Amino acid sequence: EQAQEAALAKVPSAKVIDVDSDTEDGVLVYEVELRKSGKEYKLEYRASDGKLLKYEWEVLNPAFGNQNKKNLSKKEIKKKALKQVKSASVISIVLDHDDGMAQYEVKMRKGNKKYELVYNSKTGKLLEYQWEIVTVY
């Protein structure tokens, strides 16, 4: 219940889809799935103290844009990612395809968090955003 309340505080007026418990590296965690405004959110809390360990969202039905259009450059995507996660280090930028859509997957790190951002390579729209604390367990 507390994990659900914390998730709703983080994503106000979202609809709770599922709450589940799991064990990660021997630590009990609560996973809360929510939906709001065409996005699906997943938040993971450590059961012992309620600390948010993982936060992610993705656009449920992303617009493809014109897939014949030229891809944005890695430099343009890097600029967008650094604007999204200020003063992070970019680890990699990879052009990939998912369900027929060309996408850039950007991996970043800042402090004790690792980030993964996914952009439509044609439009530059952010489709997925995730961070996870990596030095917790």
XYZ file of C-alpha atoms in Angstrom:
137
model
C 0.000 0.000 0.000
C 2.801 2.445 0.869
C 4.564 1.688 -2.420
C 1.317 2.390 -4.276
C 0.841 5.686 -2.410
C 4.456 6.704 -3.099
C 4.061 5.872 -6.800
C 0.863 7.929 -7.041
C 2.658 10.839 -5.347
C 5.428 10.550 -7.977
C 2.947 10.231 -10.890
C -0.171 12.154 -9.725
C -3.590 11.130 -11.064
C -2.224 8.012 -12.754
C -4.169 4.756 -12.758
C -2.547 1.878 -10.860
C -2.392 -1.200 -13.110
C -0.453 -3.624 -10.916
C 1.490 -3.854 -7.646
C 3.834 -6.775 -7.186
C 6.628 -7.819 -4.878
C 9.885 -9.384 -5.996
C 13.342 -10.128 -4.661
C 16.348 -8.482 -6.327
C 19.802 -9.530 -5.124
C 18.224 -10.810 -1.907
C 16.335 -7.547 -1.271
C 12.528 -7.423 -1.207
C 11.161 -4.771 -3.582
C 7.710 -3.570 -4.591
C 7.020 -2.887 -8.254
C 4.177 -0.516 -9.123
C 2.833 -0.206 -12.679
C 0.776 2.847 -13.610
C -0.747 4.473 -16.694
C -1.302 8.124 -17.416
C -1.677 10.211 -20.588
C -0.595 7.493 -23.020
C 2.429 6.428 -20.963
C 3.114 3.354 -18.875
C 5.195 3.889 -15.732
C 7.091 1.319 -13.662
C 8.474 2.255 -10.262
C 10.420 -0.010 -7.936
C 10.717 0.611 -4.193
C 12.890 -1.149 -1.620
C 10.500 -2.737 0.908
C 12.675 -2.115 3.990
C 12.722 1.693 3.746
C 10.551 2.684 0.767
C 13.509 4.069 -1.228
C 12.789 4.499 -4.949
C 15.352 2.323 -6.764
C 14.073 2.399 -10.320
C 11.852 4.760 -12.325
C 10.819 4.318 -15.923
C 8.161 5.281 -18.407
C 7.437 4.600 -22.042
C 5.019 5.976 -24.601
C 2.403 3.272 -25.247
C 1.568 3.975 -28.902
C 4.376 6.149 -30.249
C 3.935 8.009 -33.518
C 6.383 6.607 -36.052
C 6.838 9.851 -37.937
C 8.065 9.594 -41.501
C 10.432 6.598 -41.440
C 11.780 7.588 -44.886
C 13.101 10.793 -43.366
C 16.804 11.028 -42.573
C 17.912 10.038 -39.055
C 18.959 12.801 -36.716
C 22.687 12.727 -36.028
C 24.152 11.116 -32.908
C 25.391 14.597 -31.976
C 21.816 15.970 -32.032
C 20.553 13.039 -29.940
C 23.433 13.441 -27.464
C 22.493 17.114 -27.046
C 18.847 16.161 -26.346
C 19.889 13.468 -23.839
C 22.233 15.816 -21.971
C 19.440 18.378 -21.782
C 17.195 15.667 -20.278
C 19.810 14.434 -17.742
C 22.012 17.414 -16.986
C 25.742 16.814 -16.294
C 25.539 13.069 -16.949
C 28.202 11.084 -18.812
C 27.093 9.526 -22.084
C 28.241 5.898 -22.204
C 26.826 4.922 -25.606
C 24.422 5.954 -28.361
C 23.224 3.090 -30.560
C 20.900 3.218 -33.557
C 18.463 0.309 -33.364
C 15.103 -0.773 -34.772
C 12.089 -1.745 -32.686
C 8.841 -2.858 -34.340
C 9.880 -1.169 -37.601
C 10.819 2.144 -35.967
C 14.379 3.456 -36.083
C 15.416 4.494 -32.572
C 18.462 5.754 -30.744
C 19.196 4.074 -27.409
C 21.264 6.347 -25.187
C 22.985 4.973 -22.068
C 24.202 7.473 -19.486
C 25.503 7.608 -15.956
C 25.316 10.276 -13.265
C 26.396 9.610 -9.700
C 24.951 6.304 -8.534
C 22.286 6.187 -11.276
C 22.396 4.698 -14.726
C 19.994 6.030 -17.328
C 18.583 4.671 -20.547
C 16.720 6.946 -22.943
C 15.141 5.920 -26.237
C 14.462 8.474 -28.970
C 12.655 8.210 -32.299
C 15.640 8.660 -34.637
C 13.595 10.575 -37.226
C 11.694 13.008 -34.980
C 13.904 13.146 -31.874
C 10.880 12.471 -29.641
C 11.713 10.822 -26.323
C 9.856 7.472 -26.243
C 11.314 5.816 -23.136
C 13.055 7.116 -20.034
C 14.553 5.020 -17.259
C 16.925 5.429 -14.353
C 18.106 2.921 -11.815
C 20.270 3.216 -8.716
C 23.231 0.914 -9.232
C 25.037 0.875 -5.864
C 22.144 0.055 -3.582
C 22.037 -3.640 -2.719
